[in-house]
Coordinates of C-alpha atoms in Angstrom, one line a residue:
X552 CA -64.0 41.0 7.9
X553 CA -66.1 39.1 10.2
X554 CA -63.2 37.0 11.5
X555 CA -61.2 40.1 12.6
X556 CA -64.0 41.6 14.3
X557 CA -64.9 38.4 15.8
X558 CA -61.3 38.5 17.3
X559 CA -61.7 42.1 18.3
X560 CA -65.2 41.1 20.6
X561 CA -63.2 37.9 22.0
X562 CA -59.7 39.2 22.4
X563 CA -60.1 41.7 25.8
X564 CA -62.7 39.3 27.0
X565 CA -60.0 36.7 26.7
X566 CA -56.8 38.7 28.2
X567 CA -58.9 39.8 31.1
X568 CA -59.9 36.2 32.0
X569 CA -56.6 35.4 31.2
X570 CA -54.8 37.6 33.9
X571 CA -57.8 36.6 36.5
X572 CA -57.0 33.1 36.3
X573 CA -52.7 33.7 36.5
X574 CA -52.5 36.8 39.0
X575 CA -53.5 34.6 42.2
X576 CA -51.6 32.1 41.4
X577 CA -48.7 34.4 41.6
X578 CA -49.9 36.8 44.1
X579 CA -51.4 35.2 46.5
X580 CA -52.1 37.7 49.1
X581 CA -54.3 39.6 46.7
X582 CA -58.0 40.1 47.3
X583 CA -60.2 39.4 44.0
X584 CA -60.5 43.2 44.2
X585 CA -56.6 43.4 43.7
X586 CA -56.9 41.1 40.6
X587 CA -60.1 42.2 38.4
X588 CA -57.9 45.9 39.2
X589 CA -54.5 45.1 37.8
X590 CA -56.5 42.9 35.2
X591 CA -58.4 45.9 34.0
X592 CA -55.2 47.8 34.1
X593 CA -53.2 45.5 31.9
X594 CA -55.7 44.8 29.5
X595 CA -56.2 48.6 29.1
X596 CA -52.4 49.0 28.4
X597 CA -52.9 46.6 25.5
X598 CA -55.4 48.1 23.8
X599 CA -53.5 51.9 24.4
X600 CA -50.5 50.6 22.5
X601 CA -52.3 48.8 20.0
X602 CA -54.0 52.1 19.6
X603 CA -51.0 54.3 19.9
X604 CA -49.3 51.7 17.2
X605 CA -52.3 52.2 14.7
X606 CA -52.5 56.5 15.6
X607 CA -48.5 56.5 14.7
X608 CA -49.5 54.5 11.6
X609 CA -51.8 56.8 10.2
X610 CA -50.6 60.1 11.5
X611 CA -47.4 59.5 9.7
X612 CA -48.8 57.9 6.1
X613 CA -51.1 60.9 5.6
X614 CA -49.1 64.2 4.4
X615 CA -52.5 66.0 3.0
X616 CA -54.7 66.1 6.3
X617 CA -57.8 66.1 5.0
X618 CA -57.8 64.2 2.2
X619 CA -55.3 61.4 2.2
X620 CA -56.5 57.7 3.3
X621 CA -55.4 54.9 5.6
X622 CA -57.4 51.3 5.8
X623 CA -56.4 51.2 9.6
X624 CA -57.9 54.9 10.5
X625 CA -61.3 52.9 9.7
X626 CA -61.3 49.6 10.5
X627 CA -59.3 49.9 14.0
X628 CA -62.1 51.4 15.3
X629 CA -64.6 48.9 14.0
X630 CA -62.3 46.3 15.0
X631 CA -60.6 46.9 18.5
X632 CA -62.1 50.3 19.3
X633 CA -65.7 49.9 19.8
X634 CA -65.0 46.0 21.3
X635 CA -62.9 47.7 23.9
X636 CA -64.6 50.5 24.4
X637 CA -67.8 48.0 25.5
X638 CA -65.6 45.2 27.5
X639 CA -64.3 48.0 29.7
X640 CA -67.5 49.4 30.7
X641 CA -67.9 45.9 32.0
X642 CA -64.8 45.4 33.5
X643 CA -64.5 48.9 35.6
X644 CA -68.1 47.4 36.7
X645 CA -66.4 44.3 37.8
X646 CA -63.5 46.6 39.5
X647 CA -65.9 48.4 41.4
X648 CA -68.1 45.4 42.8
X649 CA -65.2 43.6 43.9
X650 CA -63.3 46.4 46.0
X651 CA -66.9 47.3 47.6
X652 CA -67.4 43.8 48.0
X653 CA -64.3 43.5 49.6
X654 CA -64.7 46.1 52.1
X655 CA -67.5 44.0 53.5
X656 CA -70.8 46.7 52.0
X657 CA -73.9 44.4 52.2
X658 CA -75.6 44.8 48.9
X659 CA -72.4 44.0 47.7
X660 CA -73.1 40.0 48.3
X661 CA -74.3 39.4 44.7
X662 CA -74.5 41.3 41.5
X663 CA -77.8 43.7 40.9
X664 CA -79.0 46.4 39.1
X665 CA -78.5 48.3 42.5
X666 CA -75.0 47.4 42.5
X667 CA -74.5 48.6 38.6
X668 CA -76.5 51.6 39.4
X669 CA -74.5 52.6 42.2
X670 CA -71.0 52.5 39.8
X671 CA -72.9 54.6 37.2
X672 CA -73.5 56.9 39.9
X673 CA -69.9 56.9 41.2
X674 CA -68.3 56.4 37.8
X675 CA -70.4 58.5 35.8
X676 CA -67.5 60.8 34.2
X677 CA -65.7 57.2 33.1
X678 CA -69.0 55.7 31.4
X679 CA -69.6 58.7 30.1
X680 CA -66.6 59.1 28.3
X681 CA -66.7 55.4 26.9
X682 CA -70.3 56.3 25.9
X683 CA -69.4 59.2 24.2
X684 CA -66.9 57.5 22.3
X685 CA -69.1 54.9 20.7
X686 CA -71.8 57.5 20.0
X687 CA -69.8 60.2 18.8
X688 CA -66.2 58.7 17.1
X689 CA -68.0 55.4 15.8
X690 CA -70.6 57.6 13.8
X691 CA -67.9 59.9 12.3
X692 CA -65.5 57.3 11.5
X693 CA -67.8 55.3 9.4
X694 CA -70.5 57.5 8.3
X695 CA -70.2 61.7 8.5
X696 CA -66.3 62.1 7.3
X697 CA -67.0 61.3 3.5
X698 CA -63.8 59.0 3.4
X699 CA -61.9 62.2 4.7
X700 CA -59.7 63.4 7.4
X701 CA -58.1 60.2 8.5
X702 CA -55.1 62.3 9.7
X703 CA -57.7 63.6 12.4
X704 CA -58.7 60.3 13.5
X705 CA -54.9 59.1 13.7
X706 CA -54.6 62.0 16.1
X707 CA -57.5 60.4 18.4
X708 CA -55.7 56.7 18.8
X709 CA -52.8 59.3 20.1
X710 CA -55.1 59.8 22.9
X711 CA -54.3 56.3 24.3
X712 CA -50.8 56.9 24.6
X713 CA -50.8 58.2 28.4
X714 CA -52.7 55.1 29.6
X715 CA -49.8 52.2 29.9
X716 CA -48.2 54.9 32.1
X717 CA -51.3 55.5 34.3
X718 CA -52.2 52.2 34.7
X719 CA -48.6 51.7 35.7
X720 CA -48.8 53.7 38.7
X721 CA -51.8 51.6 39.7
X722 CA -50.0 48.9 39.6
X723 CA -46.8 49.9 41.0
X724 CA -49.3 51.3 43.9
X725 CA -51.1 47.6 44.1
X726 CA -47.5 46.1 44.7
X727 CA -46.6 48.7 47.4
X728 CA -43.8 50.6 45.4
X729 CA -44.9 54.0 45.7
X730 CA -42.2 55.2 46.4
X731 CA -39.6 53.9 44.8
X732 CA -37.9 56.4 41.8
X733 CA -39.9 54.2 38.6
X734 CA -43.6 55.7 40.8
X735 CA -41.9 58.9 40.6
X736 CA -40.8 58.5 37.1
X737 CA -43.8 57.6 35.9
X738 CA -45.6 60.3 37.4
X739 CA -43.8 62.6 35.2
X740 CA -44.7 60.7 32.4
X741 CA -48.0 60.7 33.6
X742 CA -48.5 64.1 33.7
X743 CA -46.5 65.2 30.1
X744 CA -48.1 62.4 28.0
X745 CA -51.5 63.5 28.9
X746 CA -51.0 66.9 29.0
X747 CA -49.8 66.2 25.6
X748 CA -51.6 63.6 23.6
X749 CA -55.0 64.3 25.9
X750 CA -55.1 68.5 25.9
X751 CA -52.8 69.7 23.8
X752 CA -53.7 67.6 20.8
X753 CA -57.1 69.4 20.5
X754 CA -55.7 72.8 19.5
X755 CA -53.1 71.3 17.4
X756 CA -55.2 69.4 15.4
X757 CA -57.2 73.1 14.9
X758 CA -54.2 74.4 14.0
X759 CA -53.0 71.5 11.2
X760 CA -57.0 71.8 9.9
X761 CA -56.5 75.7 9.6
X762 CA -52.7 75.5 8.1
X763 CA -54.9 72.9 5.8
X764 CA -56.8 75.9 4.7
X765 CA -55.3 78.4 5.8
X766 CA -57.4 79.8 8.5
X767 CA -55.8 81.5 11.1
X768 CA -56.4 79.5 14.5
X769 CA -58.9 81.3 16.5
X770 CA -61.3 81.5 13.6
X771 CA -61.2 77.5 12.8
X772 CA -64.0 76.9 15.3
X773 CA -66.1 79.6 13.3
X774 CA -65.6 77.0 9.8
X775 CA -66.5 73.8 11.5
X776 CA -70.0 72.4 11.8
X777 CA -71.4 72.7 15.3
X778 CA -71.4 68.9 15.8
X779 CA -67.8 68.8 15.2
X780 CA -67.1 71.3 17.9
X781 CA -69.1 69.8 20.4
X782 CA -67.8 66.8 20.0
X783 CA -64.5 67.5 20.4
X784 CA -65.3 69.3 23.6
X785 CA -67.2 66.1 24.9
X786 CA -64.2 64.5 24.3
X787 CA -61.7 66.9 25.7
X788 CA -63.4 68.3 28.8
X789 CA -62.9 65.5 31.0
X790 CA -59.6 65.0 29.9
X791 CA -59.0 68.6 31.4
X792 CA -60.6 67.5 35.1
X793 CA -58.5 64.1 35.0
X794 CA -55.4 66.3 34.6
X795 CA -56.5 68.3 37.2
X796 CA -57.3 65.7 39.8
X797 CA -53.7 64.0 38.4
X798 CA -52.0 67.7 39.1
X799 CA -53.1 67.5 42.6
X800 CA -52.5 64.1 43.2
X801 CA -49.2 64.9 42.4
X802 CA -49.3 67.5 44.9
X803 CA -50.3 66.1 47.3
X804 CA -48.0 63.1 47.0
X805 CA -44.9 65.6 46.7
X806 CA -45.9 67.6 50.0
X807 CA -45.8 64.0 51.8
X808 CA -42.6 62.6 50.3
X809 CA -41.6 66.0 51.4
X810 CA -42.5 66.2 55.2
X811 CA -41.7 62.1 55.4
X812 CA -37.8 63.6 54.3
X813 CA -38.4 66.5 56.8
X814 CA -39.4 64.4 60.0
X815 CA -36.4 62.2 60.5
X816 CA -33.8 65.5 60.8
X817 CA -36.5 67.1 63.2
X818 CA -36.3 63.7 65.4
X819 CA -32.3 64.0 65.0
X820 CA -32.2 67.1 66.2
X821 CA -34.4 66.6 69.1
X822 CA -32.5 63.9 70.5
X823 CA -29.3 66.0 70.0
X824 CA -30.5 68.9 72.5

């Protein structure tokens, strides 16, 4: 037991350090700010799929949703989940010193508390969420569930499965292929997976809880504690601003492809008259 969760504290560590130290070496025209990013980014698409993997796992071994067991529904989160969840705080801190470091801000010279401050302050949804997670899912997954609804927490690692594809667009972005069809592709994918697995999820798992029972769904909120319901919502409101802000970044970026297509046949027809 203390092996394995020794490896989960040492293994994101690791990869990030990892990809810091072989990235330069391989792009060398990237600022340390273009490393500790695509870092973050790969090491966050690990986790999501080892997440994904274990969600898949127990979603599928579990036919009674409340009652039947998995080993993995329990001891992921111990293991990989709460280790990540911590790492990454650090390393979207590193993210954001480097790129203002980069861009040549003064208190930016060396690390601080004003520097960590200042990425609370401008990252304060992101922590947030990661806080929330170790508060809320690490208490229910090992203490409040009495060894029940593992389905439920399957359902959670499903969460995960939208992130390879966002941090793939950052990357793609990084390497200035933006435009190319995979960006475009994976926009798509950006937008169904987490529409799916980040919004949608919450009402179906409602629904597979009232079928459970059955409880039509609007009254399942009314036969769940008050906890519960709250924490589902701290969990799921900021997945619904994210997919906003990715709707109109998605907007935005399809009005420019748009008048970038437009422009050259204006120019052609001006030099024909």
């Amino acid at each position: 037991m203390l092996h394995v969760l020794f490896c989960g504290v040492v293994v994101f560590p690791g990869l990030f350090v990892v990809f810091r130290k072989v990235l330069p070496s391989i792009f060398k025209q990237w600022t340390d700010a273009d490393v500790v990013l695509v870092s973050e980014r790969l090491v966050s698409s690990i986790h999501a799929i080892m997440a994904t993997t274990a969600g898949f796992i127990v979603v599928s071994s579990c036919n009674d949703v409340i009652m039947d067991r998995h080993w993995l529904a329990t001891y992921f989160v111990v293991w990989f989940g709460v280790p990540y969840m911590t790492y990454d705080i650090f390393a979207m801190y590193l993210s954001h010193y480097y790129r203002f470091r980069v861009k040549g801000h003064e208190e930016y010279k060396e690390h601080s508390f004003r520097t960590f401050t200042s990425f609370v302050r401008r990252e304060f949804l992101l922590v947030f969420h990661h806080i929330a997670l170790l508060t809320i899912l690490l208490p229910i997954t090992l203490f409040y569930r009495n060894d029940r609804g593992d389905y439920f927490i399957g359902c959670l690692f499903l969460t995960e499965l939208s992130t390879p594809f966002v941090s793939l667009g950052k990357i793609l972005i990084q390497l200035g292929l933006q435009d190319c069809w995979l960006h475009k592709a994976n926009g798509v994918m950006v937008l169904l997976s987490f529409f799916s697995c980040r919004i949608a999820l919450f009402p179906y798992m409602y629904w597979a809880y009232g079928r459970r029972y059955g409880i039509p769904l609007p009254s399942v909120p009314f036969h769940l504690s008050l906890a519960c319901n709250l924490g589902n919502l701290c969990i799921l409101a900021p997945q619904v601003y994210w997919f906003v802000l990715l709707c109109r970044k998605g907007y935005r970026l399809y009005q420019r492809q748009g008048k970038a297509q437009n422009s050259p046949a204006v120019t052609d027809s001006t030099k024909a008259d």
